CSV table of C-alpha atoms and ligand atoms in Angstrom, one decimal:
chain,number,residue,atom,x,y,z
A,1,UNK,CA,153.1,40.4,-72.9
A,2,UNK,CA,150.6,41.9,-75.3
A,3,UNK,CA,146.8,41.6,-74.9
A,4,UNK,CA,146.8,39.4,-77.9
A,5,UNK,CA,149.3,36.8,-76.8
A,6,UNK,CA,146.6,34.4,-75.5
A,7,UNK,CA,145.2,34.2,-79.0
A,8,UNK,CA,148.5,32.6,-80.2
A,9,UNK,CA,148.7,28.9,-81.2
A,10,UNK,CA,152.4,28.5,-80.7
A,11,UNK,CA,153.4,24.9,-80.0
A,12,UNK,CA,150.0,23.6,-80.8
A,13,UNK,CA,149.1,21.0,-83.4
A,14,UNK,CA,146.0,22.0,-85.3
A,15,UNK,CA,144.2,19.5,-87.6
A,16,UNK,CA,141.7,21.0,-90.1
A,17,UNK,CA,139.3,18.7,-92.0
A,18,UNK,CA,138.2,19.8,-95.5
A,19,UNK,CA,141.4,22.0,-95.7
A,20,UNK,CA,141.6,22.0,-99.4
A,21,UNK,CA,139.1,24.8,-100.1
A,22,UNK,CA,136.9,27.6,-98.7
A,23,UNK,CA,136.7,28.1,-94.9
A,24,UNK,CA,139.0,25.2,-94.1
A,25,UNK,CA,141.8,26.3,-96.4
A,26,UNK,CA,141.6,29.9,-95.1
A,27,UNK,CA,141.6,29.0,-91.4
A,28,UNK,CA,144.4,26.5,-91.9
A,29,UNK,CA,146.6,29.3,-93.1
A,30,UNK,CA,145.5,31.5,-90.2
A,31,UNK,CA,146.3,28.7,-87.7
A,32,UNK,CA,149.8,28.5,-89.2
A,33,UNK,CA,150.3,32.3,-88.9
A,34,UNK,CA,149.2,32.1,-85.3
A,35,UNK,CA,152.1,29.7,-84.7
A,36,UNK,CA,150.5,26.2,-85.0
A,37,UNK,CA,151.9,23.2,-86.8
A,38,UNK,CA,149.0,22.4,-89.1
A,39,UNK,CA,147.7,19.1,-90.3
A,40,UNK,CA,145.8,19.7,-93.6
A,41,UNK,CA,143.3,16.9,-94.1
A,42,UNK,CA,141.1,16.3,-97.2
A,43,UNK,CA,140.0,13.4,-99.3
A,44,UNK,CA,142.3,14.3,-102.2
A,45,UNK,CA,145.7,15.1,-100.8
A,46,UNK,CA,146.9,16.6,-104.1
A,47,UNK,CA,144.3,19.4,-103.6
A,48,UNK,CA,146.2,20.4,-100.4
A,49,UNK,CA,149.5,21.2,-102.1
A,50,UNK,CA,148.7,24.9,-102.6
A,51,UNK,CA,147.7,25.5,-99.0
A,52,UNK,CA,150.8,23.6,-97.8
A,53,UNK,CA,153.0,25.6,-100.1
A,54,UNK,CA,151.5,28.9,-98.9
A,55,UNK,CA,152.1,27.9,-95.2
A,56,UNK,CA,155.7,26.8,-95.9
A,57,UNK,CA,156.3,30.0,-97.9
A,58,UNK,CA,155.6,32.0,-94.7
A,59,UNK,CA,157.9,29.7,-92.8
A,60,UNK,CA,155.1,27.7,-91.2
A,61,UNK,CA,154.9,23.9,-90.8
A,62,UNK,CA,152.2,21.8,-92.4
A,63,UNK,CA,151.6,18.2,-93.2
A,64,UNK,CA,149.0,17.0,-95.8
A,65,UNK,CA,147.1,13.8,-95.0
A,66,UNK,CA,144.3,11.9,-96.7
A,67,UNK,CA,141.1,12.0,-94.7
A,68,UNK,CA,137.5,11.0,-95.5
A,69,UNK,CA,135.4,11.9,-92.4
A,70,UNK,CA,132.8,9.2,-93.3
A,71,UNK,CA,135.4,6.4,-92.9
A,72,UNK,CA,136.6,5.5,-89.4
A,73,UNK,CA,139.8,3.9,-90.6
A,74,UNK,CA,140.7,6.9,-92.6
A,75,UNK,CA,140.2,9.2,-89.6
A,76,UNK,CA,142.3,7.0,-87.3
A,77,UNK,CA,145.0,6.9,-90.0
A,78,UNK,CA,145.1,10.7,-90.4
A,79,UNK,CA,145.5,11.2,-86.6
A,80,UNK,CA,148.3,8.5,-86.7
A,81,UNK,CA,150.1,10.4,-89.4
A,82,UNK,CA,149.7,13.7,-87.5
A,83,UNK,CA,151.1,12.2,-84.3
A,84,UNK,CA,154.0,10.6,-86.1
A,85,UNK,CA,155.1,13.9,-87.5
A,86,UNK,CA,154.0,16.5,-84.9
A,87,UNK,CA,152.7,14.7,-81.8
A,88,UNK,CA,149.1,14.6,-80.4
A,89,UNK,CA,146.6,16.9,-82.1
A,90,UNK,CA,145.7,19.7,-79.7
A,91,UNK,CA,143.1,21.5,-81.7
A,92,UNK,CA,140.6,20.3,-84.3
A,93,UNK,CA,138.8,22.4,-86.8
A,94,UNK,CA,135.9,20.1,-87.7
A,95,UNK,CA,135.0,21.9,-91.0
A,96,UNK,CA,134.5,19.3,-93.7
A,97,UNK,CA,131.0,19.4,-95.1
A,98,UNK,CA,128.7,19.2,-98.1
A,99,UNK,CA,125.9,21.6,-98.9
A,100,UNK,CA,123.8,20.8,-101.9
A,101,UNK,CA,120.2,22.1,-101.7
A,102,UNK,CA,117.3,19.8,-102.5
A,103,UNK,CA,113.6,20.0,-101.9
A,104,UNK,CA,112.3,17.6,-99.2
A,105,UNK,CA,110.1,15.8,-101.7
A,106,UNK,CA,113.1,14.9,-103.9
A,107,UNK,CA,115.6,13.8,-101.3
A,108,UNK,CA,116.4,10.1,-101.8
A,109,UNK,CA,117.5,7.7,-99.0
A,110,UNK,CA,121.0,8.0,-100.4
A,111,UNK,CA,121.0,11.8,-100.5
A,112,UNK,CA,119.8,11.9,-96.9
A,113,UNK,CA,122.4,9.4,-95.7
A,114,UNK,CA,125.2,11.2,-97.6
A,115,UNK,CA,124.3,14.5,-95.9
A,116,UNK,CA,124.1,13.1,-92.4
A,117,UNK,CA,127.1,10.9,-92.9
A,118,UNK,CA,129.4,13.7,-93.8
A,119,UNK,CA,127.9,16.7,-91.9
A,120,UNK,CA,126.9,15.1,-88.6
A,121,UNK,CA,128.5,11.6,-88.3
A,122,UNK,CA,131.8,12.9,-89.7
A,123,UNK,CA,131.9,15.7,-87.1
A,124,UNK,CA,131.2,13.2,-84.3
A,125,UNK,CA,133.8,10.7,-85.6
A,126,UNK,CA,136.6,13.2,-85.9
A,127,UNK,CA,135.8,14.8,-82.5
A,128,UNK,CA,135.6,11.4,-80.8
A,129,UNK,CA,138.9,10.2,-82.2
A,130,UNK,CA,140.6,13.5,-81.2
A,131,UNK,CA,139.1,13.4,-77.7
A,132,UNK,CA,140.1,9.7,-77.2
A,133,UNK,CA,143.7,10.5,-78.1
A,134,UNK,CA,143.8,13.7,-76.0
A,135,UNK,CA,142.3,12.0,-72.9
A,136,UNK,CA,144.7,9.0,-73.3
A,137,UNK,CA,147.6,11.5,-73.5
A,138,UNK,CA,146.2,13.5,-70.6
A,139,UNK,CA,146.5,16.7,-72.6
A,140,UNK,CA,144.0,19.6,-72.8
A,141,UNK,CA,142.5,20.4,-76.2
A,142,UNK,CA,140.0,22.4,-78.2
A,143,UNK,CA,137.6,21.2,-80.8
A,144,UNK,CA,135.9,23.8,-83.0
A,145,UNK,CA,132.9,22.5,-85.0
A,146,UNK,CA,131.7,24.4,-88.0
A,147,UNK,CA,127.9,24.4,-87.7
A,148,UNK,CA,125.7,26.9,-89.7
A,149,UNK,CA,123.0,29.4,-89.1
A,150,UNK,CA,120.9,26.7,-90.8
A,151,UNK,CA,121.5,24.6,-87.6
A,152,UNK,CA,119.7,27.3,-85.6
A,153,UNK,CA,117.0,28.4,-88.1
A,154,UNK,CA,115.7,26.7,-91.3
A,155,UNK,CA,115.8,27.5,-95.0
A,156,UNK,CA,113.9,26.1,-98.0
A,157,UNK,CA,115.5,23.2,-99.8
A,158,UNK,CA,117.9,22.3,-96.9
A,159,UNK,CA,116.0,20.0,-94.6
A,160,UNK,CA,118.8,17.4,-94.6
A,161,UNK,CA,121.5,20.1,-94.1
A,162,UNK,CA,119.5,21.9,-91.4
A,163,UNK,CA,118.9,18.6,-89.5
A,164,UNK,CA,122.6,17.7,-89.7
A,165,UNK,CA,123.8,21.1,-88.6
A,166,UNK,CA,121.2,21.3,-85.8
A,167,UNK,CA,122.7,18.0,-84.8
A,168,UNK,CA,126.2,19.6,-84.8
A,169,UNK,CA,124.9,22.3,-82.4
A,170,UNK,CA,123.6,19.8,-79.9
A,171,UNK,CA,126.6,17.5,-80.3
A,172,UNK,CA,128.9,20.4,-79.6
A,173,UNK,CA,127.1,21.1,-76.3
A,174,UNK,CA,126.9,17.4,-75.3
A,175,UNK,CA,130.6,16.9,-76.0
A,176,UNK,CA,131.4,20.0,-74.1
A,177,UNK,CA,129.6,18.7,-71.1
A,178,UNK,CA,131.2,15.3,-71.1
A,179,UNK,CA,134.7,16.4,-72.0
A,180,UNK,CA,135.1,19.4,-69.7
A,181,UNK,CA,136.5,17.1,-67.0
A,182,UNK,CA,139.3,16.2,-69.3
A,183,UNK,CA,140.0,19.9,-70.1
A,184,UNK,CA,138.9,19.4,-73.7
A,185,UNK,CA,136.8,22.3,-74.8
A,186,UNK,CA,134.2,21.9,-77.6
A,187,UNK,CA,132.7,25.0,-79.2
A,188,UNK,CA,131.1,25.8,-82.5
A,189,UNK,CA,130.9,28.5,-85.1
A,190,UNK,CA,127.6,29.1,-87.0
A,191,UNK,CA,128.6,31.0,-90.1
A,192,UNK,CA,126.1,32.9,-92.1
A,193,UNK,CA,126.8,33.2,-95.8
A,194,UNK,CA,130.4,33.3,-97.0
A,195,UNK,CA,131.1,32.9,-100.7
A,196,UNK,CA,133.0,29.6,-101.3
A,197,UNK,CA,132.9,26.7,-103.8
A,198,UNK,CA,129.8,25.4,-102.0
A,199,UNK,CA,127.6,28.4,-103.0
A,200,UNK,CA,129.4,30.7,-105.4
A,201,UNK,CA,127.2,30.0,-108.4
A,202,UNK,CA,124.1,30.9,-106.4
A,203,UNK,CA,125.5,34.1,-104.9
A,204,UNK,CA,126.7,35.3,-108.3
A,205,UNK,CA,123.2,34.9,-109.6
A,206,UNK,CA,120.5,37.7,-109.7
A,207,UNK,CA,118.5,35.7,-107.1
A,208,UNK,CA,121.4,35.2,-104.8
A,209,UNK,CA,122.3,38.9,-104.9
A,210,UNK,CA,118.7,39.9,-104.2
A,211,UNK,CA,118.6,37.5,-101.2
A,212,UNK,CA,121.7,39.1,-99.7
A,213,UNK,CA,120.4,42.6,-100.2
A,214,UNK,CA,116.9,41.9,-98.9
A,215,UNK,CA,117.4,39.4,-96.1
A,216,UNK,CA,120.9,39.8,-94.5
A,217,UNK,CA,120.8,42.9,-92.1
A,218,UNK,CA,124.4,43.9,-93.1
A,219,UNK,CA,123.4,43.5,-96.8
A,220,UNK,CA,126.5,41.6,-97.7
A,221,UNK,CA,128.3,38.2,-97.6
A,222,UNK,CA,130.9,37.6,-95.0
A,223,UNK,CA,134.6,37.7,-95.9
A,224,UNK,CA,136.7,34.7,-94.8
A,225,UNK,CA,138.9,37.1,-92.8
A,226,UNK,CA,135.8,37.7,-90.6
A,227,UNK,CA,136.0,34.1,-89.3
A,228,UNK,CA,139.6,34.5,-88.1
A,229,UNK,CA,138.8,36.2,-84.7
A,230,UNK,CA,136.1,33.8,-83.7
A,231,UNK,CA,138.2,30.8,-84.7
A,232,UNK,CA,141.3,31.9,-82.8
A,233,UNK,CA,139.2,32.8,-79.8
A,234,UNK,CA,137.8,29.3,-79.6
A,235,UNK,CA,140.9,27.5,-80.6
A,236,UNK,CA,143.4,29.3,-78.3
A,237,UNK,CA,143.8,29.9,-74.6
A,238,UNK,CA,142.0,33.2,-75.1
A,239,UNK,CA,138.8,31.1,-74.9
A,240,UNK,CA,140.1,29.0,-72.0
A,241,UNK,CA,136.8,29.2,-70.0
A,242,UNK,CA,134.5,28.8,-73.0
A,243,UNK,CA,133.0,25.4,-73.8
A,244,UNK,CA,129.6,24.5,-75.3
A,245,UNK,CA,129.3,27.9,-77.0
A,246,UNK,CA,128.2,28.3,-80.6
A,247,UNK,CA,129.1,31.7,-82.0
A,248,UNK,CA,127.0,33.1,-84.9
A,249,UNK,CA,129.1,35.0,-87.4
A,250,UNK,CA,126.5,36.1,-89.9
A,251,UNK,CA,126.1,39.8,-90.4
A,252,UNK,CA,123.0,39.7,-88.2
A,253,UNK,CA,121.2,37.1,-90.4
A,254,UNK,CA,119.8,35.2,-87.4
A,255,UNK,CA,118.3,38.4,-85.9
A,256,UNK,CA,116.7,39.3,-89.2
A,257,UNK,CA,113.2,40.9,-88.8
A,258,UNK,CA,110.3,38.5,-89.1
E,1,NAI,P1,133.8,24.0,-99.4
E,1,NAI,O1,133.0,23.1,-100.3
E,1,NAI,O2,134.8,24.9,-100.0
E,1,NAI,O3,134.6,23.2,-98.3
E,1,NAI,C1,134.1,21.9,-97.8
E,1,NAI,C2,135.3,21.0,-97.7
E,1,NAI,O4,134.9,19.8,-97.1
E,1,NAI,C3,135.8,20.7,-99.1
E,1,NAI,O5,137.2,20.8,-99.0
E,1,NAI,C4,135.4,19.2,-99.2
E,1,NAI,O6,136.3,18.5,-100.1
E,1,NAI,C5,135.4,18.7,-97.8
E,1,NAI,N1,134.7,17.5,-97.6
E,1,NAI,C6,133.5,17.1,-98.0
E,1,NAI,N2,133.2,15.9,-97.7
E,1,NAI,C7,134.3,15.4,-97.1
E,1,NAI,C8,134.6,14.1,-96.5
E,1,NAI,N3,133.8,13.1,-96.5
E,1,NAI,N4,135.8,14.0,-95.9
E,1,NAI,C9,136.7,15.0,-95.9
E,1,NAI,N5,136.5,16.2,-96.4
E,1,NAI,C10,135.3,16.4,-97.0
E,1,NAI,O7,132.7,24.9,-98.6
E,1,NAI,P2,132.9,25.8,-97.3
E,1,NAI,O8,131.9,26.8,-97.4
E,1,NAI,O9,134.3,26.2,-97.0
E,1,NAI,O10,132.4,24.8,-96.1
E,1,NAI,C11,133.1,24.5,-94.9
E,1,NAI,C12,132.1,24.3,-93.8
E,1,NAI,O11,131.4,25.5,-93.5
E,1,NAI,C13,131.1,23.2,-94.1
E,1,NAI,O12,130.8,22.4,-93.0
E,1,NAI,C14,129.8,24.1,-94.4
E,1,NAI,O13,128.6,23.4,-94.2
E,1,NAI,C15,130.1,25.2,-93.4
E,1,NAI,N6,129.3,26.4,-93.8
E,1,NAI,C16,129.6,27.2,-94.9
E,1,NAI,C17,128.9,28.4,-95.1
E,1,NAI,C18,129.2,29.2,-96.3
E,1,NAI,O14,128.4,30.2,-96.5
E,1,NAI,N7,130.2,29.0,-97.1
E,1,NAI,C19,127.8,28.8,-94.2
E,1,NAI,C20,127.6,28.0,-93.1
E,1,NAI,C21,128.3,26.8,-92.9
């Protein structure tokens, strides 16, 4: 047995929300490489075809399902489809999110609701459905919530996002507390800045480049590969005694000098 065997996901069913792009698409491929059967979930199923093809090309197994995290019926239907094909979902990567910046004076009621509805309510809804099904089936499980360093500190133009992500941090700890007795672990990852569809225009700009150079201690963006270790640690038995933790993966951004 190698020291890394406990990081494997062999035999596990892993559901990834927002799997069509960015962090979700990357970690879905990683889960498949680690041995999991992967349920790729996104609002537009056709956008999942490429990820599914990549996984199957490497002899992995994946199922693409439609999922809108803001809609209870859609979440239940996605878990039903996952169970019909692979069985109960053991691991959830609660990744779906939106991230448009807006100044506090300009945020409308609708903007606020959309942010909270996706980035906080959606995480709660998916986690709750996963936990209900795991506890009914009397199976252990792991839920990994993608928070953000903006859930732990604040940034200009992101009050609604910061509030939602801070909610995800506290929700992660609360769920960990209540679900530990069912052997369902709940942890979070607080990424710093990784270049994805959500922010690529900004980080390509002069202003974005200067921000990274001047503010992030490591003076660079993260590579998606740098989320693999933290994700596998929390998802797999390697993290069997971890619950309620939120790991910052941010190039030192949170410990930036004041
Ligand atoms: P992304 O925009 O590439 O991915 C977000 C995914 O969520 C997309 O596939 C989108 O379609 C999906 N999504 C949005 N609303 C949804 C809904 N109602 N139902 C189902 N899916 C929905 O961006 P990225 O960067 O990969 O974001 C993933 C997560 O990482 C988000 O929660 C984001 O807040 C978080 N994050 C990202 C950081 C970064 O620097 N990229 C930093 C910190 C956190």
